[in-house]
Coordinates of C-alpha atoms in Angstrom, one line a residue:
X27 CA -35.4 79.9 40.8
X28 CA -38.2 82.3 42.5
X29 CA -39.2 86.0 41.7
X30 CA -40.7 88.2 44.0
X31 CA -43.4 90.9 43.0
X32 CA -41.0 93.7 43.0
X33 CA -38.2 91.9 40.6
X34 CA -41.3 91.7 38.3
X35 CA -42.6 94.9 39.0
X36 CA -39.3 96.4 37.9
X37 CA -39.7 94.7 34.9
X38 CA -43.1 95.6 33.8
X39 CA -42.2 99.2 34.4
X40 CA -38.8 98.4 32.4
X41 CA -40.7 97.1 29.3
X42 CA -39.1 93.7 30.1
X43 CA -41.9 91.7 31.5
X44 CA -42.5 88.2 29.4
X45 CA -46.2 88.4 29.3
X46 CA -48.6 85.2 28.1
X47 CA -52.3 84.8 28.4
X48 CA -54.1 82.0 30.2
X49 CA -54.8 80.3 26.5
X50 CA -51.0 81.3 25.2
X51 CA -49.1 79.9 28.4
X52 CA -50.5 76.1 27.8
X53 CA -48.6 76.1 24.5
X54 CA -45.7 78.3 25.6
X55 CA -44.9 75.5 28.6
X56 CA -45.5 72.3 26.1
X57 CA -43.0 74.0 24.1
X58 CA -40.2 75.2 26.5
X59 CA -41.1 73.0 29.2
X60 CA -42.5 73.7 33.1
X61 CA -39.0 74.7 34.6
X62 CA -37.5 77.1 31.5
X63 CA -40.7 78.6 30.9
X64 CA -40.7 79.5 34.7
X65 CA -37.6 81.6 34.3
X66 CA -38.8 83.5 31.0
X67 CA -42.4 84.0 31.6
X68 CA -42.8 86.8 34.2
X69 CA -46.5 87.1 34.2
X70 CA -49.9 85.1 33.1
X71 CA -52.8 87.1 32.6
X72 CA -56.5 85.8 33.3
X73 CA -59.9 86.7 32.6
X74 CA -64.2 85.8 33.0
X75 CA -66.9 87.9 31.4
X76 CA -70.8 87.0 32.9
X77 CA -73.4 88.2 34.9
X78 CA -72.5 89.0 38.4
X79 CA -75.4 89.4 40.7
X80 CA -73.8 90.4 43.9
X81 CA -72.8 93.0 42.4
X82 CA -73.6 97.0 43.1
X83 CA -72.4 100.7 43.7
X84 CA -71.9 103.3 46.0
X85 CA -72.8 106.5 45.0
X86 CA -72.7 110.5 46.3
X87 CA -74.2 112.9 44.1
X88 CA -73.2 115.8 46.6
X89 CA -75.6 118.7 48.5
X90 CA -78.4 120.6 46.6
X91 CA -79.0 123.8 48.0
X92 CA -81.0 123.7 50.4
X93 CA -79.0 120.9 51.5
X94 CA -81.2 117.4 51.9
X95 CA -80.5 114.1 53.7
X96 CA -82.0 111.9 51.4
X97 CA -83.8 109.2 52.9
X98 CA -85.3 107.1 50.0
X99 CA -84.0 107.4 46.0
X100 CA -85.1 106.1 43.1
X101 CA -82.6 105.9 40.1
X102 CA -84.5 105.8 36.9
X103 CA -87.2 104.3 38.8
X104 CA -85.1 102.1 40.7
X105 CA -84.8 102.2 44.4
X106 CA -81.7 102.4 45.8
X107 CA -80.3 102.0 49.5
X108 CA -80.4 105.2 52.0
X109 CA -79.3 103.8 55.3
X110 CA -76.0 105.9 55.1
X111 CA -75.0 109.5 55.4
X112 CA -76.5 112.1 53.6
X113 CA -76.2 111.9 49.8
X114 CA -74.9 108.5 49.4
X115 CA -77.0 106.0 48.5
X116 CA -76.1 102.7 47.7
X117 CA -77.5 100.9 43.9
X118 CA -77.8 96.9 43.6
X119 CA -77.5 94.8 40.1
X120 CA -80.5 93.0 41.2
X121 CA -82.9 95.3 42.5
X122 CA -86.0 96.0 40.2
X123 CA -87.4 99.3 38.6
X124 CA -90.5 100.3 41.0
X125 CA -93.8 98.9 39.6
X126 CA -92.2 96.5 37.6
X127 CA -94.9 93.5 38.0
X128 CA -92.1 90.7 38.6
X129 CA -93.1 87.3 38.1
X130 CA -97.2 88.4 38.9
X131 CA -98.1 87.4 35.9
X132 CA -95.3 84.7 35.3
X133 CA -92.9 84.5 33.6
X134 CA -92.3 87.8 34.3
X135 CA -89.5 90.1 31.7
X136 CA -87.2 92.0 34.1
X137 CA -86.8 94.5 31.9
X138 CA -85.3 97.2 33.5
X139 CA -82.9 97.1 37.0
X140 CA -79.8 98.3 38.9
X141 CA -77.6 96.8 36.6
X142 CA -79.2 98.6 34.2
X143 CA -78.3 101.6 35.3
X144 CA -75.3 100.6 36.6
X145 CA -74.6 100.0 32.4
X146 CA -76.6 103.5 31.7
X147 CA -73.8 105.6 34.3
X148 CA -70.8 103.7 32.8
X149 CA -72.0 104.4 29.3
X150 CA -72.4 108.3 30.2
X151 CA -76.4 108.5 29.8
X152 CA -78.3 110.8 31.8
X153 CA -80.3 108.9 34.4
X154 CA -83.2 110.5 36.9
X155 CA -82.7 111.3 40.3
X156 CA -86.1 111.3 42.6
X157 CA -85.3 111.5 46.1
X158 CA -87.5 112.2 49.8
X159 CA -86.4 112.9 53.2
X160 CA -88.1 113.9 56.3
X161 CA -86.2 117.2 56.7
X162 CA -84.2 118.3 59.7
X163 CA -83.5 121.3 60.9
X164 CA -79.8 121.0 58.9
X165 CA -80.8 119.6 56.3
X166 CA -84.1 121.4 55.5
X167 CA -84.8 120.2 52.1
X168 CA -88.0 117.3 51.8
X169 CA -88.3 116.6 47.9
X170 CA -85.6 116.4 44.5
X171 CA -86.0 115.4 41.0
X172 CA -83.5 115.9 38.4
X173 CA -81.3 114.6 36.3
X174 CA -77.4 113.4 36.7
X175 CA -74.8 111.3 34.8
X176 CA -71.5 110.0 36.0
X177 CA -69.9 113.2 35.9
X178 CA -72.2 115.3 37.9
X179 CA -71.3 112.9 40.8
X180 CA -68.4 113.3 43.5
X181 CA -68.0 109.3 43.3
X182 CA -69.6 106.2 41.8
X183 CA -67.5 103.5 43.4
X184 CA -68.5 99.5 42.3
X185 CA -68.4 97.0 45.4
X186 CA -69.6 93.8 44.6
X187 CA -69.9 91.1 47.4
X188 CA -69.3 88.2 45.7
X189 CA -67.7 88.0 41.9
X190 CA -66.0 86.0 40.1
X191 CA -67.1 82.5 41.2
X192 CA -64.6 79.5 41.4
X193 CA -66.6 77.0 39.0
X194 CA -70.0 76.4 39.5
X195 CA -72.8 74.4 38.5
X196 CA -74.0 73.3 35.3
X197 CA -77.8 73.7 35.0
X198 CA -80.4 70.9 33.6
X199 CA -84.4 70.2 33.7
X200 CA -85.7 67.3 34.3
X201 CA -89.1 68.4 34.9
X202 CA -91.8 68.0 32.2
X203 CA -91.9 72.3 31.9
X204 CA -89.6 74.8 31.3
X205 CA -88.1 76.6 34.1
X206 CA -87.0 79.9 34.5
X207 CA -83.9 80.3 36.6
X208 CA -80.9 82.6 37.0
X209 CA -78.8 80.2 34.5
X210 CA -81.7 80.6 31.5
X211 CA -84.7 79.2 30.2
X212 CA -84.3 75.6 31.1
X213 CA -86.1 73.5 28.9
X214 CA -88.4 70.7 29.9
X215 CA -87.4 66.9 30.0
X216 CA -83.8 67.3 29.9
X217 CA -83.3 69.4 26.5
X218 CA -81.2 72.2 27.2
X219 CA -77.9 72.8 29.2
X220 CA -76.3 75.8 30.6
X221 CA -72.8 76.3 32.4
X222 CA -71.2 80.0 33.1
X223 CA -67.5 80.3 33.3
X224 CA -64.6 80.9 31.3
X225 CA -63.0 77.7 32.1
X226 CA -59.2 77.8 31.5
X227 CA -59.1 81.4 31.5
X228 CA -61.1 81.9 34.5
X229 CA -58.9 83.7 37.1
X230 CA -59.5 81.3 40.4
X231 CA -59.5 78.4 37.8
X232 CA -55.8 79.5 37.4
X233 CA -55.2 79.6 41.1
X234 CA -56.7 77.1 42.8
X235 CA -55.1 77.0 46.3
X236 CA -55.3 81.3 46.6
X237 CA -51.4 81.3 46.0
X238 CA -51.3 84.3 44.6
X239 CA -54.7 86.1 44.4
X240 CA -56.1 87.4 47.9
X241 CA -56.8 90.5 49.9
X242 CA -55.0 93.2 48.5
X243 CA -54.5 92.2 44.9
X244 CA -54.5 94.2 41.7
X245 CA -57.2 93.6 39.5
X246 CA -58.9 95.2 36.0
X247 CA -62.5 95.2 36.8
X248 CA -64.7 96.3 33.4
X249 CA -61.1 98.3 32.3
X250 CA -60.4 99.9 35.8
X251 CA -57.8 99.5 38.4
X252 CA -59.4 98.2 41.4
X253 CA -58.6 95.8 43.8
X254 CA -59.9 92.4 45.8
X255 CA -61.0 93.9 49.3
X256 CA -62.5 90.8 50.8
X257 CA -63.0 87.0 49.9
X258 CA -66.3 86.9 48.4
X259 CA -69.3 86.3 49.8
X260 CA -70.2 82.4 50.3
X261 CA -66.2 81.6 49.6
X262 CA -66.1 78.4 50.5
X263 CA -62.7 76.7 50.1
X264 CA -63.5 73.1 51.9
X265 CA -65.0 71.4 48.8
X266 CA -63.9 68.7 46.5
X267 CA -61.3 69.1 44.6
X268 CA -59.7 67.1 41.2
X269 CA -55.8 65.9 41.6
X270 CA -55.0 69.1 40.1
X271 CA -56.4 70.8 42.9
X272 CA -59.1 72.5 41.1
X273 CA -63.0 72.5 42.4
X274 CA -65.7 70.3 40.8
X275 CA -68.0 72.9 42.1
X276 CA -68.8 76.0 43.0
X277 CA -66.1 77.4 45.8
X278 CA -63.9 80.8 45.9
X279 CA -64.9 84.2 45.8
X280 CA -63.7 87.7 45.3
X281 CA -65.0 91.0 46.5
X282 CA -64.1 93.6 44.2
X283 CA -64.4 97.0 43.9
X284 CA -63.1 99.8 41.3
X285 CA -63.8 103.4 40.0
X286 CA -66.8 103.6 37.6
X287 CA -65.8 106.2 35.9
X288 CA -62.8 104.2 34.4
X289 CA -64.9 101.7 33.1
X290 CA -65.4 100.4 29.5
X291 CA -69.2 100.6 28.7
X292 CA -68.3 97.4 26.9
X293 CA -67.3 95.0 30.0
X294 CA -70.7 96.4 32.0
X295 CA -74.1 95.2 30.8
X296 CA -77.4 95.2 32.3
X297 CA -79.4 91.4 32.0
X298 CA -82.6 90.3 32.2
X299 CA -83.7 86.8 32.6
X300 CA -86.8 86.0 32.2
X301 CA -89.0 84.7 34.3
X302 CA -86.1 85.4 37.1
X303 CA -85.3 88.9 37.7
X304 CA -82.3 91.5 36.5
X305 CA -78.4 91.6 37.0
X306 CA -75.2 92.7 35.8
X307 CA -72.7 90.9 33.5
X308 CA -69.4 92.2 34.1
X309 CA -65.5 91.6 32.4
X310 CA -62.8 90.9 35.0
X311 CA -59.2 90.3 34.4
X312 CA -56.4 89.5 37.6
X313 CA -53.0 89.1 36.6
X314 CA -50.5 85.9 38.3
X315 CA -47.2 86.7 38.9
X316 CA -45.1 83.3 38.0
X317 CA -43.0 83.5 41.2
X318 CA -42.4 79.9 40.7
X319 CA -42.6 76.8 38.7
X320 CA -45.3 75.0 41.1
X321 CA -47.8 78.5 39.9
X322 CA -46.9 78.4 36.4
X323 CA -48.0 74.9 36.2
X324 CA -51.1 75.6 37.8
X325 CA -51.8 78.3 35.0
X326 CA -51.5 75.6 32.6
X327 CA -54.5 74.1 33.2
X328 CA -57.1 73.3 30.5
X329 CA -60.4 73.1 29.8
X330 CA -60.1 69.4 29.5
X331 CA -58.7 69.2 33.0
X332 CA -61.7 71.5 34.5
X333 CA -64.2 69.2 35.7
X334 CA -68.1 70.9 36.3
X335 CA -70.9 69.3 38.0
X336 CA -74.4 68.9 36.6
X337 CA -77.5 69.4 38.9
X338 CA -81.1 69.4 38.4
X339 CA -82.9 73.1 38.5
X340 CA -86.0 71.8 38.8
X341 CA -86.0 69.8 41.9
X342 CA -82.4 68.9 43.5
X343 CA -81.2 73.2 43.5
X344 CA -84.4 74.1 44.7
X345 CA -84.7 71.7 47.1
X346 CA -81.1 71.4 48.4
X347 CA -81.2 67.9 47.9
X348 CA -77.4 67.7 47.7
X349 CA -77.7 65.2 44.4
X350 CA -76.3 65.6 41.5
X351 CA -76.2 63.7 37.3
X352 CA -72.8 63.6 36.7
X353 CA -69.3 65.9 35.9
X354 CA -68.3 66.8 32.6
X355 CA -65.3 69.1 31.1
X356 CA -65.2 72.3 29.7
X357 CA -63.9 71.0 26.9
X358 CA -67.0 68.7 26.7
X359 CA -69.5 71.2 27.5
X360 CA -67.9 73.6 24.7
X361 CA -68.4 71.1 22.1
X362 CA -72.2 72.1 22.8
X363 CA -73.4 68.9 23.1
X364 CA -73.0 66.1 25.5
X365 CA -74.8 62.8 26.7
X366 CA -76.3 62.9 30.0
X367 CA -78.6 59.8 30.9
X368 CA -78.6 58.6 27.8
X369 CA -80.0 61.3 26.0
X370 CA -77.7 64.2 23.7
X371 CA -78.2 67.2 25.2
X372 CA -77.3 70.8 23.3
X373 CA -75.4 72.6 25.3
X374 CA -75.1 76.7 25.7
X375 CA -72.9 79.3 28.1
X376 CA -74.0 82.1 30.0
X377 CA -70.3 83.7 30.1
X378 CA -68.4 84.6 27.0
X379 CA -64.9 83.1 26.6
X380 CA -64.4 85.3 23.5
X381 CA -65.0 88.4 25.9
X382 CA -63.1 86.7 28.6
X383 CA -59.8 86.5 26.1
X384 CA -60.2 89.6 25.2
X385 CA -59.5 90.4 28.0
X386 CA -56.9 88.7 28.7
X387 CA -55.4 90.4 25.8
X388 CA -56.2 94.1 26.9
X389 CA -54.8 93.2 30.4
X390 CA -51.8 91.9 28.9
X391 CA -51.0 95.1 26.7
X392 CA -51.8 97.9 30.1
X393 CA -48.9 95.3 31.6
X394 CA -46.5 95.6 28.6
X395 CA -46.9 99.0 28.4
X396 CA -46.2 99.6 32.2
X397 CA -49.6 100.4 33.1
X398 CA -50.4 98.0 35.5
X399 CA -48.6 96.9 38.0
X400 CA -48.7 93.5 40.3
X401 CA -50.0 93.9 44.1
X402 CA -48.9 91.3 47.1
X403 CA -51.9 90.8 48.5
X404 CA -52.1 92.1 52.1
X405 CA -53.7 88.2 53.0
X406 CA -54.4 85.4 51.5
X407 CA -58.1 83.9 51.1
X408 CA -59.1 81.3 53.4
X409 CA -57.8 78.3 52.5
X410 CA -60.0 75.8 54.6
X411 CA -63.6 77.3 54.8
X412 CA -66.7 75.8 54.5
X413 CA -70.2 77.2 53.8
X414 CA -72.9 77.4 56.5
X415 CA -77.4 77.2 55.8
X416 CA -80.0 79.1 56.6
X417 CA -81.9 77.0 59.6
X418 CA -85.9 78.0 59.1
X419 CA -88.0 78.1 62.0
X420 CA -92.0 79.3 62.3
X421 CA -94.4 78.7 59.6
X422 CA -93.3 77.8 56.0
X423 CA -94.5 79.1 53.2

């Protein structure tokens, strides 16, 4: 027996949808079994909460009068893109506040950034505008300073490049000195550990072959209704997978985008790392259809069968070495501590699965109350893509 979007749409907007989350469905098949639990369970919702980096917004703050093309902004101190028409301007999670001394003095703080502000709109503060422009003879105005939130503005539209990363690596030091890297503080001698995902709840953990999630699709990004637009940036689908078809490493990506002013300030906050720069930790949640068994099976998947590989920060990232220390489970690396090279090693995430499933849960009450609907996608992600380098020629430095 299959379903289709709309029999489950109708549903949903009936009240009648059997919804699980990605934690509840594992127990819900054990009990009823992979082919009953097919026909009852309508849809399985799934969630990540962590910081983002290729992540970023578009936003218009309208004409002044005189009208003025802006040519450079600053947000708060925070430069932001002007290379488009008049008064839009586009903001980064990564970019730093102006004058902010970086890693001069290493390791630097990061204490203030685009996803800072990105946090600061969503939250409804009051942010400075200073903006320039070379005047023109329709747009006569040269200088502006004042001060907005996300209500003075026509539109503040998120578009990240890249969220939502299909696994990834899990971070170690084998240096004799700490590090400073976007997963944490790694400390020296092989003494601290860091992974960032939300495992069995993690939305392309859940779909590993892009059977249901692609161009197109319906998701809640930070509380909104927005939508996948593109793979992600660096989606690489040609990498190795476990039996169950799930990555050992990183692969898929999503390019979402939604409405910031339907966001919950909750799901967008600004990060520092130290001694690495700023970003943006955001809470996304996609919903699976279960069209058929072979897709509810897949959402089973658990945390024990999620298999993450461990690479050195210090030398083998940096250095693209392509060697890695081993694979362990998210079940393992949850425990918070594991043995790696003979050695017990703590263990600590840079997601939250407590955010994650809360998610889930939030998601899964918009679709029993008939608030959200599903979305074919308009095309699926690619299936067999690889990932290209950067070839450096000239003087290395």
């Amino acid at each position: 027996m299959s379903k289709t979007y709309q029999s489950i749409n109708e549903k949903i907007a009936a009240g009648k949808a059997v919804v699980l989350t990605a934690e509840e469905v594992i127990a819900y098949v054990d009990r009823k079994g992979l082919e009953a639990a097919a026909k009852e369970v309508d849809v399985v919702t799934t969630a990540t909460f962590g910081p983002m980096c290729s992540s970023g917004c578009f936003l218009n703050f309208g004409h002044s009068k005189p009208k003025m093309r802006i040519t450079e902004a600053w947000i708060n101190d925070v430069q932001a893109y002007c290379g488009i028409a008049a008064v839009d301007v586009y903001l980064g999670a990564t970019q730093l506040r102006h004058n902010d001394p970086a890693n001069m003095y290493h390791p630097g703080e990061f204490r203030y950034g685009g996803g800072h502000v990105i946090e600061d709109l969503v939250a409804g503060k009051k942010v400075q505008l200073f903006a320039l422009s070379y005047g023109t003879d329709d747009y006569p105005r040269r200088e502006i300073r004042t001060m907005v939130d996300i209500n003075d503005l026509n539109q503040a539209v998120m578009v990240n490049p890249r969220n939502c990363y299909q696994n990834y690596n899990v971070a170690v030091n084998l240096s004799d000195k700490r590090i400073y890297t976007y997963m944490g503080i790694l400390k020296a001698r092989l003494r601290s550990m860091t992974y960032c995902s939300a495992g069995q709840l993690s939305p392309l953990l859940n779909d590993p072959l892009y059977q249901t999630i692609g161009v197109g699709t319906t998701v809640w990004l930070a509380g909104a209704r927005g939508l996948v637009y593109s793979q992600g940036t660096q989606h690489a689908s040609l990498v190795e997978r476990g039996e169950n078809g799930v990555p050992v490493e990183g692969a898929g990506t999503l390019a979402l985008s939604a409405n910031m002013k339907e966001m919950l300030p909750e799901f967008v906050r600004g990060a520092s790392f130290r001694g690495y720069g700023v970003s943006l930790a955001l809470g996304v949640g996609i919903p699976i259809p279960i069209l058929n068994a072979e897709i509810l099976r897949r959402t089973t998947v658990r945390d024990a069968d999620i298999f993450a590989t461990v690479v050195d920060y210090s030398e083998d990232y940096p250095q693209k070495t392509g060697n890695t220390l081993g694979r362990f489970t998210y079940e393992q690396l949850r425990s918070g501590e594991v043995e790696l090279l003979g050695k017990k090693v703590p263990v600590t995430s840079m997601s939250s699965y407590n955010k994650a499933l809360r998610i889930c849960e939030l998601l899964k009450a918009e679709i029993q109350a008939g608030r959200f609907l599903l979305s074919e996608p308009s095309q699926p992600l690619p299936a067999a893509q690889g990932m290209q380098g950067l070839q450096s020629v000239g003087p290395q430095r």
